[in-house]
PDB file of C-alpha atoms and ligand atoms in Angstrom:
ATOM      1  CA  MET A 530      -6.274  21.788  27.785  1.00 92.00           C
ATOM      2  CA  LEU A 531      -3.229  22.827  29.798  1.00 95.00           C
ATOM      3  CA  GLU A 532      -4.105  26.139  31.432  1.00 97.00           C
ATOM      4  CA  LYS A 533      -3.381  28.352  34.420  1.00 97.00           C
ATOM      5  CA  THR A 534      -5.619  29.609  37.183  1.00 98.00           C
ATOM      6  CA  LEU A 535      -5.481  31.555  40.438  1.00 98.00           C
ATOM      7  CA  LEU A 536      -6.326  30.521  43.984  1.00 98.00           C
ATOM      8  CA  ILE A 537      -6.310  32.880  46.976  1.00 99.00           C
ATOM      9  CA  ILE A 538      -6.329  31.777  50.593  1.00 99.00           C
ATOM     10  CA  LYS A 539      -8.406  34.604  52.088  1.00 99.00           C
ATOM     11  CA  PRO A 540      -7.612  36.355  55.417  1.00 98.00           C
ATOM     12  CA  ASP A 541      -9.884  33.950  57.347  1.00 98.00           C
ATOM     13  CA  GLY A 542      -7.991  30.951  55.932  1.00 98.00           C
ATOM     14  CA  VAL A 543      -4.651  32.421  57.011  1.00 98.00           C
ATOM     15  CA  LYS A 544      -6.021  33.315  60.486  1.00 98.00           C
ATOM     16  CA  LYS A 545      -7.387  29.792  60.913  1.00 98.00           C
ATOM     17  CA  LYS A 546      -3.914  28.368  60.041  1.00 98.00           C
ATOM     18  CA  LEU A 547      -5.214  26.525  56.980  1.00 98.00           C
ATOM     19  CA  ILE A 548      -2.395  27.427  54.566  1.00 98.00           C
ATOM     20  CA  GLY A 549      -0.691  24.043  54.876  1.00 98.00           C
ATOM     21  CA  LYS A 550      -3.891  22.009  54.649  1.00 98.00           C
ATOM     22  CA  ILE A 551      -5.116  23.885  51.564  1.00 98.00           C
ATOM     23  CA  ILE A 552      -1.777  23.670  49.739  1.00 98.00           C
ATOM     24  CA  SER A 553      -1.557  19.993  50.608  1.00 98.00           C
ATOM     25  CA  ARG A 554      -5.035  19.447  49.146  1.00 98.00           C
ATOM     26  CA  ILE A 555      -4.103  21.312  45.953  1.00 98.00           C
ATOM     27  CA  GLU A 556      -1.011  19.152  45.525  1.00 98.00           C
ATOM     28  CA  LYS A 557      -2.929  15.969  46.268  1.00 98.00           C
ATOM     29  CA  GLU A 558      -5.445  16.837  43.517  1.00 97.00           C
ATOM     30  CA  GLY A 559      -2.565  17.061  41.035  1.00 97.00           C
ATOM     31  CA  PHE A 560      -2.402  20.814  40.350  1.00 98.00           C
ATOM     32  CA  ASN A 561       1.088  22.171  39.662  1.00 98.00           C
ATOM     33  CA  ILE A 562       2.047  25.191  41.763  1.00 98.00           C
ATOM     34  CA  LEU A 563       3.892  27.745  39.624  1.00 98.00           C
ATOM     35  CA  ASN A 564       4.205  30.598  42.132  1.00 98.00           C
ATOM     36  CA  ILE A 565       3.065  31.670  45.594  1.00 98.00           C
ATOM     37  CA  LYS A 566       2.881  35.187  47.068  1.00 98.00           C
ATOM     38  CA  PHE A 567       2.111  36.108  50.670  1.00 98.00           C
ATOM     39  CA  LEU A 568       0.828  39.690  50.878  1.00 98.00           C
ATOM     40  CA  LYS A 569      -1.736  42.059  52.329  1.00 98.00           C
ATOM     41  CA  LEU A 570      -4.052  43.983  50.000  1.00 98.00           C
ATOM     42  CA  SER A 571      -4.803  47.645  50.650  1.00 98.00           C
ATOM     43  CA  ILE A 572      -8.491  48.534  50.612  1.00 98.00           C
ATOM     44  CA  GLU A 573      -7.931  50.215  47.207  1.00 98.00           C
ATOM     45  CA  GLU A 574      -6.330  47.037  45.798  1.00 98.00           C
ATOM     46  CA  ALA A 575      -9.169  44.876  47.150  1.00 98.00           C
ATOM     47  CA  LYS A 576     -11.708  47.218  45.498  1.00 98.00           C
ATOM     48  CA  GLU A 577      -9.843  47.011  42.201  1.00 98.00           C
ATOM     49  CA  PHE A 578      -9.503  43.226  42.342  1.00 98.00           C
ATOM     50  CA  TYR A 579     -13.209  42.698  43.112  1.00 97.00           C
ATOM     51  CA  LYS A 580     -14.511  45.538  40.926  1.00 97.00           C
ATOM     52  CA  ILE A 581     -16.727  43.062  39.039  1.00 96.00           C
ATOM     53  CA  HIS A 582     -18.894  43.133  42.215  1.00 97.00           C
ATOM     54  CA  GLU A 583     -19.060  46.944  42.496  1.00 98.00           C
ATOM     55  CA  GLY A 584     -22.630  48.004  43.316  1.00 98.00           C
ATOM     56  CA  LYS A 585     -23.606  44.731  45.019  1.00 98.00           C
ATOM     57  CA  ASP A 586     -24.667  44.995  48.645  1.00 98.00           C
ATOM     58  CA  PHE A 587     -21.750  42.859  49.879  1.00 98.00           C
ATOM     59  CA  TYR A 588     -19.051  44.775  47.930  1.00 98.00           C
ATOM     60  CA  SER A 589     -17.823  47.113  50.725  1.00 98.00           C
ATOM     61  CA  SER A 590     -17.854  44.404  53.336  1.00 98.00           C
ATOM     62  CA  LEU A 591     -16.067  41.982  50.982  1.00 98.00           C
ATOM     63  CA  CYS A 592     -13.319  44.517  50.194  1.00 98.00           C
ATOM     64  CA  GLU A 593     -12.799  45.341  53.883  1.00 98.00           C
ATOM     65  CA  PHE A 594     -12.606  41.644  54.680  1.00 98.00           C
ATOM     66  CA  MET A 595     -10.095  40.952  51.874  1.00 98.00           C
ATOM     67  CA  ALA A 596      -7.898  43.797  53.153  1.00 98.00           C
ATOM     68  CA  SER A 597      -8.230  42.759  56.806  1.00 98.00           C
ATOM     69  CA  GLY A 598      -5.148  40.544  56.912  1.00 98.00           C
ATOM     70  CA  PRO A 599      -2.561  38.710  54.859  1.00 98.00           C
ATOM     71  CA  ILE A 600      -3.566  36.432  51.995  1.00 99.00           C
ATOM     72  CA  VAL A 601      -1.765  33.710  50.050  1.00 99.00           C
ATOM     73  CA  VAL A 602      -1.998  34.002  46.268  1.00 98.00           C
ATOM     74  CA  ILE A 603      -1.219  30.804  44.386  1.00 98.00           C
ATOM     75  CA  LEU A 604      -0.689  30.468  40.630  1.00 98.00           C
ATOM     76  CA  LEU A 605      -1.665  27.011  39.417  1.00 98.00           C
ATOM     77  CA  GLU A 606      -1.341  25.068  36.206  1.00 98.00           C
ATOM     78  CA  GLY A 607      -2.943  21.855  35.038  1.00 97.00           C
ATOM     79  CA  GLU A 608      -5.259  20.181  32.542  1.00 97.00           C
ATOM     80  CA  ASN A 609      -8.645  21.989  32.723  1.00 97.00           C
ATOM     81  CA  CYS A 610      -7.519  23.413  36.045  1.00 98.00           C
ATOM     82  CA  GLN A 611      -9.873  26.445  35.924  1.00 98.00           C
ATOM     83  CA  ARG A 612     -12.983  24.284  36.103  1.00 98.00           C
ATOM     84  CA  ARG A 613     -11.357  21.661  38.328  1.00 98.00           C
ATOM     85  CA  LEU A 614     -10.320  24.299  40.882  1.00 98.00           C
ATOM     86  CA  ARG A 615     -13.858  25.748  41.055  1.00 98.00           C
ATOM     87  CA  GLU A 616     -15.152  22.228  41.732  1.00 98.00           C
ATOM     88  CA  LEU A 617     -12.580  21.657  44.472  1.00 98.00           C
ATOM     89  CA  VAL A 618     -13.387  25.023  46.087  1.00 98.00           C
ATOM     90  CA  GLY A 619     -17.174  24.464  46.107  1.00 98.00           C
ATOM     91  CA  ALA A 620     -20.189  26.781  46.209  1.00 98.00           C
ATOM     92  CA  THR A 621     -19.848  30.329  47.574  1.00 98.00           C
ATOM     93  CA  ASP A 622     -21.996  29.539  50.622  1.00 98.00           C
ATOM     94  CA  PRO A 623     -20.181  26.830  52.649  1.00 98.00           C
ATOM     95  CA  THR A 624     -23.494  25.423  53.887  1.00 98.00           C
ATOM     96  CA  LYS A 625     -24.456  24.766  50.245  1.00 98.00           C
ATOM     97  CA  ALA A 626     -21.025  23.521  49.121  1.00 98.00           C
ATOM     98  CA  ALA A 627     -20.702  19.855  48.194  1.00 98.00           C
ATOM     99  CA  LYS A 628     -19.140  17.366  50.570  1.00 98.00           C
ATOM    100  CA  GLY A 629     -15.379  17.138  50.166  1.00 97.00           C
ATOM    101  CA  THR A 630     -14.941  20.714  48.891  1.00 98.00           C
ATOM    102  CA  ILE A 631     -12.596  23.172  50.620  1.00 98.00           C
ATOM    103  CA  ARG A 632     -15.406  25.593  51.508  1.00 98.00           C
ATOM    104  CA  LYS A 633     -17.603  22.815  52.929  1.00 98.00           C
ATOM    105  CA  GLU A 634     -14.761  21.617  55.114  1.00 98.00           C
ATOM    106  CA  PHE A 635     -13.365  24.956  56.293  1.00 98.00           C
ATOM    107  CA  GLY A 636     -15.697  27.865  55.394  1.00 98.00           C
ATOM    108  CA  SER A 637     -17.577  29.651  58.152  1.00 97.00           C
ATOM    109  CA  SER A 638     -19.945  31.985  56.253  1.00 98.00           C
ATOM    110  CA  ILE A 639     -20.875  33.135  52.752  1.00 98.00           C
ATOM    111  CA  GLN A 640     -18.278  35.912  53.087  1.00 98.00           C
ATOM    112  CA  GLU A 641     -15.646  34.096  55.132  1.00 98.00           C
ATOM    113  CA  ASN A 642     -15.372  31.131  52.812  1.00 98.00           C
ATOM    114  CA  VAL A 643     -11.591  30.597  53.081  1.00 98.00           C
ATOM    115  CA  VAL A 644     -10.623  30.688  49.403  1.00 98.00           C
ATOM    116  CA  HIS A 645     -11.134  32.544  46.150  1.00 98.00           C
ATOM    117  CA  ALA A 646     -10.872  30.716  42.838  1.00 98.00           C
ATOM    118  CA  ALA A 647     -10.676  32.600  39.546  1.00 98.00           C
ATOM    119  CA  ASN A 648     -13.892  32.125  37.591  1.00 96.00           C
ATOM    120  CA  PRO A 649     -13.546  30.919  33.977  1.00 94.00           C
ATOM    121  CA  GLU A 650     -16.793  32.764  33.126  1.00 94.00           C
ATOM    122  CA  GLU A 651     -15.223  36.038  34.274  1.00 93.00           C
ATOM    123  CA  ASN A 652     -11.604  36.925  33.573  1.00 92.00           C
ATOM    124  CA  VAL A 653      -8.940  34.523  34.782  1.00 97.00           C
ATOM    125  CA  GLU A 654      -6.205  36.268  32.796  1.00 96.00           C
ATOM    126  CA  ARG A 655      -6.951  39.630  34.425  1.00 96.00           C
ATOM    127  CA  GLU A 656      -6.745  38.070  37.891  1.00 97.00           C
ATOM    128  CA  ILE A 657      -3.438  36.341  37.124  1.00 97.00           C
ATOM    129  CA  LYS A 658      -1.992  39.592  35.729  1.00 97.00           C
ATOM    130  CA  PHE A 659      -3.217  41.472  38.826  1.00 98.00           C
ATOM    131  CA  PHE A 660      -0.926  39.460  41.085  1.00 98.00           C
ATOM    132  CA  PHE A 661       1.671  38.120  38.623  1.00 97.00           C
ATOM    133  CA  PRO A 662       2.156  40.833  35.974  1.00 95.00           C
ATOM    134  CA  GLU A 663       5.401  39.178  34.890  1.00 92.00           C
ATOM    135  CA  ILE A 664       3.674  35.897  33.888  1.00 88.00           C
ATOM    136  CA  VAL A 665       3.092  35.073  30.221  1.00 83.00           C
ATOM    137  CA  ILE A 666      -0.271  33.314  29.902  1.00 78.00           C
TER     138      ILE A 666
HETATM  139  P1  LIG B1423     -14.772  33.970  44.741  1.00 76.92           P
HETATM  140  O1  LIG B1423     -14.910  34.969  43.617  1.00 76.92           O
HETATM  141  O2  LIG B1423     -14.237  34.601  46.032  1.00 76.92           O
HETATM  142  O3  LIG B1423     -14.025  32.733  44.355  1.00 76.92           O
HETATM  143  P2  LIG B1423     -17.415  33.015  44.196  1.00 76.92           P
HETATM  144  O4  LIG B1423     -17.026  33.155  42.768  1.00 76.92           O
HETATM  145  O5  LIG B1423     -17.908  31.694  44.686  1.00 76.92           O
HETATM  146  O6  LIG B1423     -16.228  33.457  45.141  1.00 76.92           O
HETATM  147  P3  LIG B1423     -18.735  35.551  43.985  1.00 76.92           P
HETATM  148  O7  LIG B1423     -20.167  35.694  43.656  1.00 76.92           O
HETATM  149  O8  LIG B1423     -17.718  35.887  42.950  1.00 76.92           O
HETATM  150  O9  LIG B1423     -18.518  34.084  44.571  1.00 76.92           O
HETATM  151  O10 LIG B1423     -18.472  36.452  45.281  1.00 76.92           O
HETATM  152  C1  LIG B1423     -17.171  36.846  45.645  1.00 76.92           C
HETATM  153  C2  LIG B1423     -17.043  36.758  47.139  1.00 76.92           C
HETATM  154  O11 LIG B1423     -17.891  37.716  47.737  1.00 76.92           O
HETATM  155  C3  LIG B1423     -17.476  35.426  47.770  1.00 76.92           C
HETATM  156  O12 LIG B1423     -16.486  34.433  47.742  1.00 76.92           O
HETATM  157  C4  LIG B1423     -17.781  35.848  49.181  1.00 76.92           C
HETATM  158  O13 LIG B1423     -16.588  36.023  49.952  1.00 76.92           O
HETATM  159  C5  LIG B1423     -18.413  37.208  48.960  1.00 76.92           C
HETATM  160  N1  LIG B1423     -19.876  37.115  48.830  1.00 76.92           N
HETATM  161  C6  LIG B1423     -20.581  36.671  47.766  1.00 76.92           C
HETATM  162  N2  LIG B1423     -21.905  36.729  47.976  1.00 76.92           N
HETATM  163  C7  LIG B1423     -22.048  37.240  49.223  1.00 76.92           C
HETATM  164  C8  LIG B1423     -23.159  37.544  50.046  1.00 76.92           C
HETATM  165  N3  LIG B1423     -24.414  37.344  49.623  1.00 76.92           N
HETATM  166  N4  LIG B1423     -22.916  38.057  51.285  1.00 76.92           N
HETATM  167  C9  LIG B1423     -21.666  38.276  51.721  1.00 76.92           C
HETATM  168  N5  LIG B1423     -20.557  38.004  50.994  1.00 76.92           N
HETATM  169  C10 LIG B1423     -20.736  37.493  49.775  1.00 76.92           C
HETATM  170 MG1  LIG B1424     -16.138  34.962  41.963  1.00 76.92          MG
END
């Protein structure tokens, strides 16, 4: 199924100068890039974006981290790209991520894991609309 999904290069990925490497990897895997935004979230925006995690012990720290520097938000399209992107990104904890995944290669901790990928079990459409309200899904 042709579908869209959302990838974010988190503040640690930008600080580590991984934008080019990650975009190159995405292109190599055959995803189509529909749009890219470079921006910095306010703490309020980070809290809104990650509100699914409200109440968890890492929520405050996660929101502060996501608002700590610029991020790159990438809208992708491809066949089954929601599931394929999660596979390419790897497990949340880089030490547990499979070989060849972005988090295994570049992640430094369970929080600073370089990228966010929209989760098909949560709400991909909401995440796309959060950053690209003009997009028709
Ligand atoms: P993401 O939603 O960013 O793609 P994910 O779906 O693999 O990651 P989630 O459980 O949705 O993982 O957690 C969202 C983010 O919160 C993680 O990517 C990570 O940055 C942070 N996080 C998750 N669990 C922890 C934890 N135990 N300690 C610190 N930070 C965490
Ligand atoms: Mg998630």
